[in-house]
Amino acid sequence: MSTERYLNHPTFGLLYRVAEAGAGRDLFATLYAQRIFFLVTIQERGAQFEVIPLMDARHLAEQNLARARREGPEAHARWRQLFDQTFI
């Protein structure tokens, strides 16, 4: 499974997926100003964007890393690299 996924936000432009957030939601960040985070729910008639604080976004990404660690080293390595690029 590829971890690269992008969305176009009507105001903030291109967003990239940082982590899976469960329950049909994903965590996205702005591509150019990487300090705005969105919890995105894809629906039949579009997407719902919810702005969340940095520490909440980091917590969701850490939970995703823990899930990926159980899936195997390859999945964990991909998500770890994305986590490091985004939060460190």
Coordinates of N, CA, C and O in Angstrom, one line a residue:
M1 N 0.8 -1.2 0.0 CA 0.0 0.0 0.0 C 0.9 1.2 0.0 O 1.8 1.4 0.8
S2 N 0.6 2.2 -0.9 CA 1.3 3.4 -1.0 C 0.9 4.4 0.1 O -0.3 4.5 0.3
T3 N 1.8 5.0 0.7 CA 1.4 6.0 1.8 C 1.2 7.4 1.2 O 0.8 8.3 1.9
E4 N 1.6 7.6 -0.1 CA 1.5 8.9 -0.7 C 0.1 9.1 -1.2 O -0.4 8.4 -2.0
R5 N -0.6 10.2 -0.6 CA -1.9 10.5 -1.1 C -2.1 12.0 -0.9 O -1.6 12.6 0.1
Y6 N -2.7 12.7 -1.9 CA -2.8 14.1 -1.9 C -4.3 14.5 -2.1 O -5.0 13.8 -2.7
L7 N -4.6 15.7 -1.5 CA -5.9 16.3 -1.7 C -5.8 17.7 -2.0 O -4.8 18.4 -1.6
N8 N -6.7 18.3 -2.7 CA -6.7 19.8 -2.9 C -7.7 20.4 -2.0 O -8.9 20.2 -2.1
H9 N -7.3 21.3 -1.1 CA -8.1 22.0 -0.2 C -8.5 23.3 -0.9 O -7.7 24.0 -1.6
P10 N -9.8 23.8 -0.8 CA -10.2 24.9 -1.5 C -9.5 26.2 -1.1 O -9.4 27.1 -1.9
T11 N -9.0 26.3 0.1 CA -8.3 27.5 0.6 C -6.8 27.3 0.7 O -6.0 28.2 0.2
F12 N -6.4 26.2 1.2 CA -5.0 26.0 1.5 C -4.2 25.3 0.5 O -3.0 25.0 0.6
G13 N -4.8 24.9 -0.6 CA -4.1 24.2 -1.7 C -3.9 22.8 -1.5 O -4.6 22.1 -0.8
L14 N -2.7 22.3 -1.9 CA -2.4 20.9 -1.9 C -2.1 20.4 -0.5 O -1.3 21.0 0.2
L15 N -2.7 19.3 -0.1 CA -2.5 18.7 1.2 C -1.9 17.3 1.0 O -2.2 16.7 0.0
Y16 N -1.0 16.9 1.9 CA -0.5 15.5 1.7 C -0.9 14.7 3.0 O -1.0 15.2 4.1
R17 N -1.1 13.4 2.8 CA -1.5 12.5 3.9 C -0.3 12.2 4.8 O 0.8 11.8 4.4
V18 N -0.5 12.5 6.1 CA 0.6 12.2 7.1 C 0.3 10.9 7.8 O 1.3 10.2 8.1
A19 N -0.9 10.5 8.0 CA -1.2 9.3 8.7 C -2.7 8.9 8.5 O -3.5 9.7 8.3
E20 N -2.9 7.6 8.7 CA -4.3 7.1 8.8 C -4.8 7.4 10.2 O -4.1 7.3 11.2
A21 N -6.0 7.8 10.3 CA -6.6 8.2 11.6 C -7.7 7.3 12.1 O -8.3 7.5 13.1
G22 N -8.0 6.3 11.3 CA -9.1 5.3 11.6 C -10.4 5.9 11.4 O -10.6 7.1 11.1
A23 N -11.4 5.0 11.4 CA -12.9 5.3 11.2 C -13.1 6.1 9.9 O -13.9 7.1 9.8
G24 N -12.3 5.7 8.8 CA -12.5 6.4 7.5 C -12.0 7.8 7.4 O -12.3 8.5 6.5
R25 N -11.1 8.1 8.3 CA -10.5 9.5 8.3 C -9.0 9.3 8.1 O -8.3 8.3 8.5
D26 N -8.4 10.4 7.6 CA -6.9 10.5 7.4 C -6.4 11.9 7.9 O -7.2 12.8 7.9
L27 N -5.2 11.9 8.4 CA -4.6 13.1 8.8 C -3.8 13.7 7.6 O -2.9 13.0 7.0
F28 N -4.1 14.9 7.3 CA -3.4 15.6 6.2 C -2.7 16.9 6.7 O -3.2 17.5 7.7
A29 N -1.7 17.3 6.0 CA -1.0 18.6 6.3 C -0.8 19.4 5.1 O -0.8 18.8 4.0
T30 N -0.7 20.7 5.2 CA -0.5 21.5 4.0 C 0.9 21.2 3.5 O 1.8 21.0 4.2
L31 N 1.0 21.2 2.2 CA 2.3 20.8 1.5 C 3.4 21.9 1.7 O 4.5 21.5 2.0
Y32 N 3.0 23.1 1.7 CA 4.0 24.2 1.7 C 4.2 24.8 3.1 O 5.4 25.1 3.5
A33 N 3.2 25.0 3.8 CA 3.3 25.5 5.2 C 2.9 24.3 6.1 O 1.8 24.2 6.5
Q34 N 3.9 23.5 6.4 CA 3.6 22.2 7.1 C 3.2 22.3 8.5 O 3.4 21.4 9.3
R35 N 2.5 23.3 8.9 CA 2.1 23.4 10.3 C 0.6 23.6 10.4 O 0.1 23.9 11.5
I36 N -0.1 23.4 9.4 CA -1.6 23.3 9.4 C -2.0 21.9 9.1 O -1.7 21.4 8.1
F37 N -2.8 21.3 10.1 CA -3.2 19.9 10.0 C -4.7 19.8 9.9 O -5.4 20.6 10.6
F38 N -5.1 18.8 9.1 CA -6.5 18.6 8.9 C -6.9 17.1 9.1 O -6.1 16.3 8.7
L39 N -8.0 16.9 9.8 CA -8.5 15.6 9.9 C -9.6 15.5 8.8 O -10.5 16.3 8.8
V40 N -9.4 14.6 7.8 CA -10.2 14.7 6.6 C -11.1 13.4 6.6 O -10.5 12.3 6.7
T41 N -12.3 13.6 6.4 CA -13.3 12.5 6.2 C -13.8 12.5 4.7 O -14.4 13.6 4.4
I42 N -13.5 11.5 4.0 CA -14.0 11.5 2.6 C -15.4 11.0 2.6 O -15.7 9.9 3.2
Q43 N -16.3 11.7 2.0 CA -17.7 11.4 1.9 C -18.2 11.3 0.5 O -17.4 11.6 -0.4
E44 N -19.4 10.8 0.2 CA -19.9 10.6 -1.1 C -19.9 11.9 -1.9 O -19.6 12.0 -3.1
R45 N -20.3 13.0 -1.2 CA -20.4 14.3 -1.9 C -19.3 15.2 -1.6 O -19.5 16.4 -1.6
G46 N -18.1 14.7 -1.4 CA -17.0 15.6 -1.1 C -16.2 15.2 0.1 O -16.2 14.0 0.5
A47 N -15.5 16.1 0.7 CA -14.7 15.8 1.8 C -15.0 16.8 3.0 O -15.3 18.0 2.7
Q48 N -14.8 16.3 4.2 CA -15.0 17.2 5.3 C -13.7 17.4 6.0 O -12.9 16.5 6.3
F49 N -13.3 18.7 6.1 CA -12.0 19.1 6.7 C -12.2 19.7 8.1 O -13.0 20.6 8.3
E50 N -11.4 19.1 9.0 CA -11.5 19.6 10.4 C -10.0 20.0 10.8 O -9.1 19.2 10.8
V51 N -9.8 21.3 11.1 CA -8.5 21.7 11.5 C -8.2 21.2 12.9 O -9.1 21.3 13.8
I52 N -7.0 20.7 13.1 CA -6.6 20.2 14.4 C -5.3 20.7 14.8 O -4.4 21.0 13.9
P53 N -5.0 20.9 16.1 CA -3.7 21.4 16.6 C -2.5 20.5 16.3 O -2.7 19.2 16.1
L54 N -1.4 21.0 16.3 CA -0.1 20.3 16.0 C 0.0 19.1 16.9 O 0.3 18.0 16.5
M55 N -0.2 19.2 18.2 CA 0.0 18.1 19.2 C -1.0 17.0 19.0 O -0.7 15.8 19.1
D56 N -2.2 17.4 18.6 CA -3.2 16.3 18.3 C -2.8 15.6 17.0 O -3.0 14.3 17.0
A57 N -2.3 16.3 16.1 CA -1.9 15.7 14.8 C -0.7 14.7 15.1 O -0.7 13.6 14.6
R58 N 0.2 15.2 15.9 CA 1.4 14.3 16.2 C 0.9 13.1 17.0 O 1.4 12.0 16.7
H59 N 0.0 13.2 17.9 CA -0.5 12.1 18.6 C -1.2 11.0 17.7 O -0.9 9.8 17.8
L60 N -2.0 11.5 16.7 CA -2.6 10.6 15.8 C -1.5 9.9 14.9 O -1.6 8.7 14.6
A61 N -0.5 10.6 14.5 CA 0.6 10.1 13.7 C 1.4 9.0 14.5 O 1.8 8.0 14.0
E62 N 1.6 9.3 15.8 CA 2.2 8.3 16.7 C 1.4 7.0 16.8 O 1.9 5.9 16.8
Q63 N 0.1 7.2 16.9 CA -0.8 6.0 17.0 C -0.7 5.2 15.7 O -0.7 4.0 15.7
N64 N -0.6 5.9 14.5 CA -0.5 5.2 13.3 C 0.9 4.5 13.2 O 0.9 3.4 12.6
L65 N 1.9 5.1 13.7 CA 3.2 4.4 13.8 C 3.1 3.1 14.6 O 3.7 2.1 14.2
A66 N 2.4 3.1 15.7 CA 2.3 1.9 16.5 C 1.5 0.8 15.7 O 1.9 -0.4 15.8
R67 N 0.5 1.2 15.0 CA -0.2 0.2 14.2 C 0.7 -0.3 13.1 O 0.7 -1.5 12.8
A68 N 1.4 0.5 12.5 CA 2.3 0.1 11.4 C 3.4 -0.8 11.9 O 3.8 -1.7 11.2
R69 N 3.9 -0.6 13.1 CA 4.9 -1.5 13.7 C 4.4 -2.9 13.8 O 5.1 -3.9 13.6
R70 N 3.1 -3.0 14.1 CA 2.5 -4.4 14.2 C 2.3 -5.0 12.8 O 2.3 -6.2 12.7
E71 N 2.2 -4.2 11.8 CA 2.0 -4.7 10.4 C 3.3 -5.3 9.8 O 3.2 -6.1 9.0
G72 N 4.4 -4.7 10.2 CA 5.7 -5.2 9.7 C 6.7 -4.1 9.5 O 6.3 -2.9 9.5
P73 N 7.9 -4.5 9.3 CA 9.0 -3.5 9.2 C 8.9 -2.6 8.0 O 9.3 -1.4 8.1
E74 N 8.4 -3.1 6.9 CA 8.4 -2.3 5.7 C 7.4 -1.2 5.8 O 7.7 0.0 5.5
A75 N 6.2 -1.5 6.3 CA 5.1 -0.5 6.5 C 5.6 0.5 7.6 O 5.4 1.7 7.4
H76 N 6.2 0.0 8.6 CA 6.6 0.9 9.7 C 7.7 1.9 9.2 O 7.7 3.0 9.5
A77 N 8.6 1.4 8.4 CA 9.7 2.2 7.8 C 9.1 3.4 7.0 O 9.6 4.5 7.1
R78 N 8.1 3.1 6.1 CA 7.5 4.1 5.3 C 6.9 5.2 6.1 O 7.0 6.4 5.9
W79 N 6.0 4.7 7.1 CA 5.3 5.7 7.9 C 6.3 6.5 8.8 O 6.1 7.6 9.1
R80 N 7.4 5.8 9.3 CA 8.4 6.5 10.2 C 9.1 7.6 9.4 O 9.3 8.7 9.9
Q81 N 9.4 7.3 8.2 CA 10.0 8.4 7.3 C 9.1 9.6 7.2 O 9.5 10.7 7.3
L82 N 7.9 9.3 6.9 CA 6.9 10.4 6.7 C 6.7 11.2 8.0 O 6.6 12.4 8.1
F83 N 6.6 10.5 9.1 CA 6.5 11.1 10.5 C 7.7 12.0 10.7 O 7.5 13.1 11.2
D84 N 8.9 11.5 10.5 CA 10.1 12.3 10.7 C 10.2 13.5 9.9 O 10.5 14.6 10.3
Q85 N 9.8 13.4 8.6 CA 9.8 14.6 7.7 C 8.8 15.6 8.2 O 9.0 16.8 8.0
T86 N 7.7 15.2 8.8 CA 6.6 16.1 9.1 C 6.8 16.7 10.5 O 6.6 17.9 10.7
F87 N 7.2 16.0 11.5 CA 7.2 16.4 12.9 C 8.6 16.7 13.4 O 8.7 17.3 14.5
I88 N 9.7 16.3 12.8 CA 11.0 16.5 13.4 C 11.8 17.5 12.6 O 11.7 17.6 11.4

